[in-house]
Amino acid sequence: MKLSARNVLPGKVVRVTRGTTTAHVKIDLGGGKIVTASITNEAVRELRLKKGDRAYAVIKASDVMVAKD
């Protein structure tokens, strides 16, 4: 697999939570670090993702916003 993304983080799927149209996939990177990805349910089916699978968190670009009063 070749990707243009520079951040490819190997890990293990620890949870797949499906919603109406999207799923949250938690990937344990080790050392207590977990990345959560929001992907379509269709992508979960196509990748056949399930708990215990080896997987990669691939980060091409990210915006993270946190606010608090």
PDB file of N, CA, C and O in Angstrom:
ATOM      1  N   MET A   1       0.839  -1.165   0.000  1.00  0.00           N
ATOM      2  CA  MET A   1       0.000   0.000   0.000  1.00  0.00           C
ATOM      3  C   MET A   1       0.890   1.235   0.000  1.00  0.00           C
ATOM      4  O   MET A   1       1.757   1.370   0.853  1.00  0.00           O
ATOM      5  N   LYS A   2       0.679   2.129  -0.948  1.00  0.00           N
ATOM      6  CA  LYS A   2       1.400   3.398  -0.988  1.00  0.00           C
ATOM      7  C   LYS A   2       0.397   4.525  -0.839  1.00  0.00           C
ATOM      8  O   LYS A   2      -0.639   4.527  -1.484  1.00  0.00           O
ATOM      9  N   LEU A   3       0.739   5.473   0.022  1.00  0.00           N
ATOM     10  CA  LEU A   3      -0.139   6.605   0.287  1.00  0.00           C
ATOM     11  C   LEU A   3       0.660   7.896   0.276  1.00  0.00           C
ATOM     12  O   LEU A   3       1.854   7.889   0.582  1.00  0.00           O
ATOM     13  N   SER A   4      -0.018   8.988  -0.029  1.00  0.00           N
ATOM     14  CA  SER A   4       0.655  10.282   0.043  1.00  0.00           C
ATOM     15  C   SER A   4       0.649  10.828   1.471  1.00  0.00           C
ATOM     16  O   SER A   4       1.411  11.725   1.798  1.00  0.00           O
ATOM     17  N   ALA A   5      -0.213  10.273   2.323  1.00  0.00           N
ATOM     18  CA  ALA A   5      -0.283  10.720   3.712  1.00  0.00           C
ATOM     19  C   ALA A   5       1.004  10.351   4.445  1.00  0.00           C
ATOM     20  O   ALA A   5       1.546   9.270   4.257  1.00  0.00           O
ATOM     21  N   ARG A   6       1.489  11.244   5.277  1.00  0.00           N
ATOM     22  CA  ARG A   6       2.724  11.003   6.019  1.00  0.00           C
ATOM     23  C   ARG A   6       2.480  10.350   7.371  1.00  0.00           C
ATOM     24  O   ARG A   6       3.363   9.750   7.947  1.00  0.00           O
ATOM     25  N   ASN A   7       1.271  10.489   7.877  1.00  0.00           N
ATOM     26  CA  ASN A   7       0.967   9.970   9.204  1.00  0.00           C
ATOM     27  C   ASN A   7       0.163   8.679   9.081  1.00  0.00           C
ATOM     28  O   ASN A   7      -1.056   8.688   8.969  1.00  0.00           O
ATOM     29  N   VAL A   8       0.857   7.555   9.101  1.00  0.00           N
ATOM     30  CA  VAL A   8       0.232   6.232   9.040  1.00  0.00           C
ATOM     31  C   VAL A   8       0.584   5.519  10.338  1.00  0.00           C
ATOM     32  O   VAL A   8       1.743   5.169  10.578  1.00  0.00           O
ATOM     33  N   LEU A   9      -0.414   5.345  11.187  1.00  0.00           N
ATOM     34  CA  LEU A   9      -0.188   4.835  12.537  1.00  0.00           C
ATOM     35  C   LEU A   9      -0.779   3.433  12.678  1.00  0.00           C
ATOM     36  O   LEU A   9      -1.998   3.256  12.637  1.00  0.00           O
ATOM     37  N   PRO A  10       0.067   2.418  12.836  1.00  0.00           N
ATOM     38  CA  PRO A  10      -0.442   1.052  12.967  1.00  0.00           C
ATOM     39  C   PRO A  10      -1.023   0.803  14.355  1.00  0.00           C
ATOM     40  O   PRO A  10      -0.558   1.371  15.350  1.00  0.00           O
ATOM     41  N   GLY A  11      -2.050  -0.020  14.406  1.00  0.00           N
ATOM     42  CA  GLY A  11      -2.648  -0.348  15.689  1.00  0.00           C
ATOM     43  C   GLY A  11      -3.617  -1.501  15.581  1.00  0.00           C
ATOM     44  O   GLY A  11      -3.602  -2.254  14.609  1.00  0.00           O
ATOM     45  N   LYS A  12      -4.461  -1.603  16.590  1.00  0.00           N
ATOM     46  CA  LYS A  12      -5.418  -2.695  16.683  1.00  0.00           C
ATOM     47  C   LYS A  12      -6.798  -2.126  16.980  1.00  0.00           C
ATOM     48  O   LYS A  12      -6.949  -1.251  17.848  1.00  0.00           O
ATOM     49  N   VAL A  13      -7.808  -2.588  16.260  1.00  0.00           N
ATOM     50  CA  VAL A  13      -9.180  -2.121  16.469  1.00  0.00           C
ATOM     51  C   VAL A  13      -9.671  -2.641  17.814  1.00  0.00           C
ATOM     52  O   VAL A  13      -9.638  -3.843  18.083  1.00  0.00           O
ATOM     53  N   VAL A  14     -10.102  -1.711  18.674  1.00  0.00           N
ATOM     54  CA  VAL A  14     -10.614  -2.114  19.985  1.00  0.00           C
ATOM     55  C   VAL A  14     -12.125  -1.931  20.093  1.00  0.00           C
ATOM     56  O   VAL A  14     -12.756  -2.497  20.980  1.00  0.00           O
ATOM     57  N   ARG A  15     -12.716  -1.153  19.175  1.00  0.00           N
ATOM     58  CA  ARG A  15     -14.171  -0.979  19.201  1.00  0.00           C
ATOM     59  C   ARG A  15     -14.660  -0.430  17.867  1.00  0.00           C
ATOM     60  O   ARG A  15     -14.034   0.459  17.294  1.00  0.00           O
ATOM     61  N   VAL A  16     -15.792  -0.949  17.412  1.00  0.00           N
ATOM     62  CA  VAL A  16     -16.499  -0.404  16.253  1.00  0.00           C
ATOM     63  C   VAL A  16     -17.929  -0.152  16.704  1.00  0.00           C
ATOM     64  O   VAL A  16     -18.648  -1.085  17.074  1.00  0.00           O
ATOM     65  N   THR A  17     -18.324   1.118  16.725  1.00  0.00           N
ATOM     66  CA  THR A  17     -19.666   1.493  17.151  1.00  0.00           C
ATOM     67  C   THR A  17     -20.405   2.079  15.963  1.00  0.00           C
ATOM     68  O   THR A  17     -20.062   3.168  15.495  1.00  0.00           O
ATOM     69  N   ARG A  18     -21.398   1.357  15.474  1.00  0.00           N
ATOM     70  CA  ARG A  18     -22.155   1.818  14.307  1.00  0.00           C
ATOM     71  C   ARG A  18     -23.325   2.693  14.724  1.00  0.00           C
ATOM     72  O   ARG A  18     -24.024   2.391  15.684  1.00  0.00           O
ATOM     73  N   GLY A  19     -23.510   3.759  13.951  1.00  0.00           N
ATOM     74  CA  GLY A  19     -24.666   4.617  14.122  1.00  0.00           C
ATOM     75  C   GLY A  19     -25.595   4.422  12.938  1.00  0.00           C
ATOM     76  O   GLY A  19     -25.527   3.414  12.236  1.00  0.00           O
ATOM     77  N   THR A  20     -26.440   5.401  12.674  1.00  0.00           N
ATOM     78  CA  THR A  20     -27.383   5.311  11.567  1.00  0.00           C
ATOM     79  C   THR A  20     -26.672   5.261  10.220  1.00  0.00           C
ATOM     80  O   THR A  20     -26.974   4.422   9.381  1.00  0.00           O
ATOM     81  N   THR A  21     -25.711   6.157  10.026  1.00  0.00           N
ATOM     82  CA  THR A  21     -24.986   6.203   8.743  1.00  0.00           C
ATOM     83  C   THR A  21     -23.478   6.109   8.897  1.00  0.00           C
ATOM     84  O   THR A  21     -22.784   5.738   7.963  1.00  0.00           O
ATOM     85  N   THR A  22     -22.970   6.457  10.074  1.00  0.00           N
ATOM     86  CA  THR A  22     -21.524   6.439  10.291  1.00  0.00           C
ATOM     87  C   THR A  22     -21.166   5.569  11.501  1.00  0.00           C
ATOM     88  O   THR A  22     -22.010   5.266  12.331  1.00  0.00           O
ATOM     89  N   ALA A  23     -19.903   5.214  11.558  1.00  0.00           N
ATOM     90  CA  ALA A  23     -19.401   4.403  12.668  1.00  0.00           C
ATOM     91  C   ALA A  23     -18.181   5.084  13.266  1.00  0.00           C
ATOM     92  O   ALA A  23     -17.451   5.792  12.575  1.00  0.00           O
ATOM     93  N   HIS A  24     -17.964   4.852  14.554  1.00  0.00           N
ATOM     94  CA  HIS A  24     -16.747   5.297  15.224  1.00  0.00           C
ATOM     95  C   HIS A  24     -15.869   4.069  15.417  1.00  0.00           C
ATOM     96  O   HIS A  24     -16.312   3.067  15.983  1.00  0.00           O
ATOM     97  N   VAL A  25     -14.649   4.165  14.910  1.00  0.00           N
ATOM     98  CA  VAL A  25     -13.699   3.065  15.001  1.00  0.00           C
ATOM     99  C   VAL A  25     -12.558   3.514  15.904  1.00  0.00           C
ATOM    100  O   VAL A  25     -11.887   4.508  15.618  1.00  0.00           O
ATOM    101  N   LYS A  26     -12.353   2.802  17.005  1.00  0.00           N
ATOM    102  CA  LYS A  26     -11.266   3.118  17.938  1.00  0.00           C
ATOM    103  C   LYS A  26     -10.105   2.182  17.655  1.00  0.00           C
ATOM    104  O   LYS A  26     -10.282   0.962  17.644  1.00  0.00           O
ATOM    105  N   ILE A  27      -8.922   2.779  17.436  1.00  0.00           N
ATOM    106  CA  ILE A  27      -7.714   2.018  17.150  1.00  0.00           C
ATOM    107  C   ILE A  27      -6.702   2.286  18.254  1.00  0.00           C
ATOM    108  O   ILE A  27      -6.343   3.439  18.511  1.00  0.00           O
ATOM    109  N   ASP A  28      -6.266   1.221  18.906  1.00  0.00           N
ATOM    110  CA  ASP A  28      -5.268   1.312  19.973  1.00  0.00           C
ATOM    111  C   ASP A  28      -3.888   1.319  19.334  1.00  0.00           C
ATOM    112  O   ASP A  28      -3.493   0.361  18.672  1.00  0.00           O
ATOM    113  N   LEU A  29      -3.155   2.418  19.531  1.00  0.00           N
ATOM    114  CA  LEU A  29      -1.820   2.569  18.957  1.00  0.00           C
ATOM    115  C   LEU A  29      -0.743   2.029  19.889  1.00  0.00           C
ATOM    116  O   LEU A  29       0.430   1.996  19.531  1.00  0.00           O
ATOM    117  N   GLY A  30      -1.134   1.629  21.083  1.00  0.00           N
ATOM    118  CA  GLY A  30      -0.172   1.171  22.086  1.00  0.00           C
ATOM    119  C   GLY A  30       0.190   2.295  23.033  1.00  0.00           C
ATOM    120  O   GLY A  30      -0.035   3.471  22.748  1.00  0.00           O
ATOM    121  N   GLY A  31       0.732   1.953  24.157  1.00  0.00           N
ATOM    122  CA  GLY A  31       1.150   2.955  25.128  1.00  0.00           C
ATOM    123  C   GLY A  31       0.011   3.794  25.668  1.00  0.00           C
ATOM    124  O   GLY A  31       0.207   4.934  26.061  1.00  0.00           O
ATOM    125  N   GLY A  32      -1.203   3.251  25.651  1.00  0.00           N
ATOM    126  CA  GLY A  32      -2.360   3.986  26.161  1.00  0.00           C
ATOM    127  C   GLY A  32      -2.932   5.010  25.198  1.00  0.00           C
ATOM    128  O   GLY A  32      -3.801   5.787  25.580  1.00  0.00           O
ATOM    129  N   LYS A  33      -2.451   5.009  23.967  1.00  0.00           N
ATOM    130  CA  LYS A  33      -2.933   5.982  22.971  1.00  0.00           C
ATOM    131  C   LYS A  33      -3.990   5.334  22.074  1.00  0.00           C
ATOM    132  O   LYS A  33      -3.750   4.301  21.465  1.00  0.00           O
ATOM    133  N   ILE A  34      -5.151   6.001  21.993  1.00  0.00           N
ATOM    134  CA  ILE A  34      -6.249   5.513  21.160  1.00  0.00           C
ATOM    135  C   ILE A  34      -6.660   6.623  20.205  1.00  0.00           C
ATOM    136  O   ILE A  34      -6.801   7.781  20.604  1.00  0.00           O
ATOM    137  N   VAL A  35      -6.838   6.271  18.939  1.00  0.00           N
ATOM    138  CA  VAL A  35      -7.325   7.200  17.926  1.00  0.00           C
ATOM    139  C   VAL A  35      -8.729   6.757  17.551  1.00  0.00           C
ATOM    140  O   VAL A  35      -8.983   5.564  17.371  1.00  0.00           O
ATOM    141  N   THR A  36      -9.646   7.727  17.437  1.00  0.00           N
ATOM    142  CA  THR A  36     -11.008   7.421  17.022  1.00  0.00           C
ATOM    143  C   THR A  36     -11.262   8.041  15.658  1.00  0.00           C
ATOM    144  O   THR A  36     -11.028   9.230  15.461  1.00  0.00           O
ATOM    145  N   ALA A  37     -11.726   7.209  14.722  1.00  0.00           N
ATOM    146  CA  ALA A  37     -12.053   7.679  13.378  1.00  0.00           C
ATOM    147  C   ALA A  37     -13.554   7.559  13.162  1.00  0.00           C
ATOM    148  O   ALA A  37     -14.185   6.604  13.618  1.00  0.00           O
ATOM    149  N   SER A  38     -14.121   8.529  12.474  1.00  0.00           N
ATOM    150  CA  SER A  38     -15.527   8.478  12.090  1.00  0.00           C
ATOM    151  C   SER A  38     -15.566   8.173  10.599  1.00  0.00           C
ATOM    152  O   SER A  38     -15.098   8.974   9.786  1.00  0.00           O
ATOM    153  N   ILE A  39     -16.107   6.996  10.251  1.00  0.00           N
ATOM    154  CA  ILE A  39     -16.179   6.580   8.852  1.00  0.00           C
ATOM    155  C   ILE A  39     -17.591   6.065   8.571  1.00  0.00           C
ATOM    156  O   ILE A  39     -18.371   5.832   9.495  1.00  0.00           O
ATOM    157  N   THR A  40     -17.923   5.896   7.312  1.00  0.00           N
ATOM    158  CA  THR A  40     -19.259   5.418   6.970  1.00  0.00           C
ATOM    159  C   THR A  40     -19.421   3.947   7.341  1.00  0.00           C
ATOM    160  O   THR A  40     -18.444   3.193   7.393  1.00  0.00           O
ATOM    161  N   ASN A  41     -20.659   3.554   7.576  1.00  0.00           N
ATOM    162  CA  ASN A  41     -20.950   2.137   7.816  1.00  0.00           C
ATOM    163  C   ASN A  41     -20.578   1.306   6.593  1.00  0.00           C
ATOM    164  O   ASN A  41     -20.131   0.165   6.723  1.00  0.00           O
ATOM    165  N   GLU A  42     -20.737   1.885   5.411  1.00  0.00           N
ATOM    166  CA  GLU A  42     -20.358   1.200   4.182  1.00  0.00           C
ATOM    167  C   GLU A  42     -18.860   0.875   4.185  1.00  0.00           C
ATOM    168  O   GLU A  42     -18.448  -0.219   3.803  1.00  0.00           O
ATOM    169  N   ALA A  43     -18.033   1.821   4.631  1.00  0.00           N
ATOM    170  CA  ALA A  43     -16.585   1.594   4.695  1.00  0.00           C
ATOM    171  C   ALA A  43     -16.255   0.486   5.697  1.00  0.00           C
ATOM    172  O   ALA A  43     -15.379  -0.341   5.450  1.00  0.00           O
ATOM    173  N   VAL A  44     -16.965   0.454   6.815  1.00  0.00           N
ATOM    174  CA  VAL A  44     -16.757  -0.610   7.804  1.00  0.00           C
ATOM    175  C   VAL A  44     -17.042  -1.964   7.160  1.00  0.00           C
ATOM    176  O   VAL A  44     -16.272  -2.921   7.318  1.00  0.00           O
ATOM    177  N   ARG A  45     -18.147  -2.038   6.401  1.00  0.00           N
ATOM    178  CA  ARG A  45     -18.499  -3.302   5.726  1.00  0.00           C
ATOM    179  C   ARG A  45     -17.455  -3.680   4.681  1.00  0.00           C
ATOM    180  O   ARG A  45     -17.014  -4.822   4.616  1.00  0.00           O
ATOM    181  N   GLU A  46     -17.059  -2.700   3.848  1.00  0.00           N
ATOM    182  CA  GLU A  46     -16.091  -2.978   2.780  1.00  0.00           C
ATOM    183  C   GLU A  46     -14.744  -3.440   3.327  1.00  0.00           C
ATOM    184  O   GLU A  46     -14.096  -4.312   2.755  1.00  0.00           O
ATOM    185  N   LEU A  47     -14.305  -2.830   4.440  1.00  0.00           N
ATOM    186  CA  LEU A  47     -13.030  -3.198   5.059  1.00  0.00           C
ATOM    187  C   LEU A  47     -13.167  -4.418   5.967  1.00  0.00           C
ATOM    188  O   LEU A  47     -12.162  -4.948   6.442  1.00  0.00           O
ATOM    189  N   ARG A  48     -14.420  -4.811   6.223  1.00  0.00           N
ATOM    190  CA  ARG A  48     -14.699  -5.930   7.142  1.00  0.00           C
ATOM    191  C   ARG A  48     -14.047  -5.705   8.499  1.00  0.00           C
ATOM    192  O   ARG A  48     -13.417  -6.608   9.065  1.00  0.00           O
ATOM    193  N   LEU A  49     -14.165  -4.481   8.995  1.00  0.00           N
ATOM    194  CA  LEU A  49     -13.534  -4.126  10.270  1.00  0.00           C
ATOM    195  C   LEU A  49     -14.269  -4.746  11.444  1.00  0.00           C
ATOM    196  O   LEU A  49     -15.498  -4.704  11.514  1.00  0.00           O
ATOM    197  N   LYS A  50     -13.495  -5.282  12.369  1.00  0.00           N
ATOM    198  CA  LYS A  50     -14.062  -5.807  13.598  1.00  0.00           C
ATOM    199  C   LYS A  50     -13.018  -5.715  14.715  1.00  0.00           C
ATOM    200  O   LYS A  50     -11.828  -5.552  14.451  1.00  0.00           O
ATOM    201  N   LYS A  51     -13.487  -5.807  15.924  1.00  0.00           N
ATOM    202  CA  LYS A  51     -12.609  -5.758  17.091  1.00  0.00           C
ATOM    203  C   LYS A  51     -11.526  -6.822  16.957  1.00  0.00           C
ATOM    204  O   LYS A  51     -11.792  -7.956  16.570  1.00  0.00           O
ATOM    205  N   GLY A  52     -10.287  -6.417  17.244  1.00  0.00           N
ATOM    206  CA  GLY A  52      -9.153  -7.332  17.191  1.00  0.00           C
ATOM    207  C   GLY A  52      -8.361  -7.262  15.900  1.00  0.00           C
ATOM    208  O   GLY A  52      -7.249  -7.764  15.829  1.00  0.00           O
ATOM    209  N   ASP A  53      -8.930  -6.636  14.863  1.00  0.00           N
ATOM    210  CA  ASP A  53      -8.227  -6.508  13.582  1.00  0.00           C
ATOM    211  C   ASP A  53      -7.033  -5.571  13.701  1.00  0.00           C
ATOM    212  O   ASP A  53      -7.087  -4.570  14.422  1.00  0.00           O
ATOM    213  N   ARG A  54      -5.960  -5.897  12.980  1.00  0.00           N
ATOM    214  CA  ARG A  54      -4.871  -4.931  12.815  1.00  0.00           C
ATOM    215  C   ARG A  54      -5.344  -3.927  11.775  1.00  0.00           C
ATOM    216  O   ARG A  54      -5.930  -4.303  10.759  1.00  0.00           O
ATOM    217  N   ALA A  55      -5.088  -2.648  12.040  1.00  0.00           N
ATOM    218  CA  ALA A  55      -5.536  -1.592  11.129  1.00  0.00           C
ATOM    219  C   ALA A  55      -4.594  -0.404  11.249  1.00  0.00           C
ATOM    220  O   ALA A  55      -3.727  -0.367  12.129  1.00  0.00           O
ATOM    221  N   TYR A  56      -4.757   0.541  10.368  1.00  0.00           N
ATOM    222  CA  TYR A  56      -3.937   1.754  10.369  1.00  0.00           C
ATOM    223  C   TYR A  56      -4.829   2.977  10.483  1.00  0.00           C
ATOM    224  O   TYR A  56      -5.852   3.064   9.815  1.00  0.00           O
ATOM    225  N   ALA A  57      -4.430   3.921  11.318  1.00  0.00           N
ATOM    226  CA  ALA A  57      -5.046   5.237  11.337  1.00  0.00           C
ATOM    227  C   ALA A  57      -4.204   6.079  10.379  1.00  0.00           C
ATOM    228  O   ALA A  57      -3.013   6.285  10.608  1.00  0.00           O
ATOM    229  N   VAL A  58      -4.820   6.524   9.299  1.00  0.00           N
ATOM    230  CA  VAL A  58      -4.114   7.312   8.288  1.00  0.00           C
ATOM    231  C   VAL A  58      -4.633   8.738   8.372  1.00  0.00           C
ATOM    232  O   VAL A  58      -5.816   8.985   8.172  1.00  0.00           O
ATOM    233  N   ILE A  59      -3.724   9.673   8.670  1.00  0.00           N
ATOM    234  CA  ILE A  59      -4.119  11.062   8.875  1.00  0.00           C
ATOM    235  C   ILE A  59      -3.499  11.913   7.783  1.00  0.00           C
ATOM    236  O   ILE A  59      -2.280  12.080   7.723  1.00  0.00           O
ATOM    237  N   LYS A  60      -4.338  12.431   6.897  1.00  0.00           N
ATOM    238  CA  LYS A  60      -3.862  13.282   5.804  1.00  0.00           C
ATOM    239  C   LYS A  60      -3.925  14.745   6.229  1.00  0.00           C
ATOM    240  O   LYS A  60      -2.991  15.482   6.060  1.00  0.00           O
ATOM    241  N   ALA A  61      -5.047  15.153   6.725  1.00  0.00           N
ATOM    242  CA  ALA A  61      -5.212  16.531   7.214  1.00  0.00           C
ATOM    243  C   ALA A  61      -6.240  16.492   8.340  1.00  0.00           C
ATOM    244  O   ALA A  61      -7.164  15.699   8.298  1.00  0.00           O
ATOM    245  N   SER A  62      -6.067  17.339   9.312  1.00  0.00           N
ATOM    246  CA  SER A  62      -6.966  17.282  10.441  1.00  0.00           C
ATOM    247  C   SER A  62      -7.209  18.673  11.004  1.00  0.00           C
ATOM    248  O   SER A  62      -6.298  19.483  11.105  1.00  0.00           O
ATOM    249  N   ASP A  63      -8.464  18.932  11.375  1.00  0.00           N
ATOM    250  CA  ASP A  63      -8.828  20.136  12.113  1.00  0.00           C
ATOM    251  C   ASP A  63      -9.450  19.674  13.404  1.00  0.00           C
ATOM    252  O   ASP A  63     -10.406  18.901  13.393  1.00  0.00           O
ATOM    253  N   VAL A  64      -8.914  20.142  14.516  1.00  0.00           N
ATOM    254  CA  VAL A  64      -9.455  19.791  15.814  1.00  0.00           C
ATOM    255  C   VAL A  64      -9.812  21.067  16.533  1.00  0.00           C
ATOM    256  O   VAL A  64      -8.990  21.967  16.669  1.00  0.00           O
ATOM    257  N   MET A  65     -11.071  21.160  16.958  1.00  0.00           N
ATOM    258  CA  MET A  65     -11.504  22.338  17.690  1.00  0.00           C
ATOM    259  C   MET A  65     -12.058  21.891  19.041  1.00  0.00           C
ATOM    260  O   MET A  65     -12.816  20.927  19.118  1.00  0.00           O
ATOM    261  N   VAL A  66     -11.669  22.580  20.083  1.00  0.00           N
ATOM    262  CA  VAL A  66     -12.176  22.337  21.423  1.00  0.00           C
ATOM    263  C   VAL A  66     -12.514  23.680  22.021  1.00  0.00           C
ATOM    264  O   VAL A  66     -11.735  24.633  21.913  1.00  0.00           O
ATOM    265  N   ALA A  67     -13.683  23.774  22.638  1.00  0.00           N
ATOM    266  CA  ALA A  67     -14.101  25.032  23.272  1.00  0.00           C
ATOM    267  C   ALA A  67     -14.707  24.738  24.631  1.00  0.00           C
ATOM    268  O   ALA A  67     -15.262  23.658  24.851  1.00  0.00           O
ATOM    269  N   LYS A  68     -14.573  25.703  25.536  1.00  0.00           N
ATOM    270  CA  LYS A  68     -15.172  25.559  26.861  1.00  0.00           C
ATOM    271  C   LYS A  68     -15.450  26.944  27.421  1.00  0.00           C
ATOM    272  O   LYS A  68     -14.644  27.847  27.232  1.00  0.00           O
ATOM    273  N   ASP A  69     -16.573  27.053  28.088  1.00  0.00           N
ATOM    274  CA  ASP A  69     -16.900  28.328  28.766  1.00  0.00           C
ATOM    275  C   ASP A  69     -16.152  28.455  30.053  1.00  0.00           C
ATOM    276  O   ASP A  69     -15.854  27.546  30.733  1.00  0.00           O
TER     277      ASP A  69
END
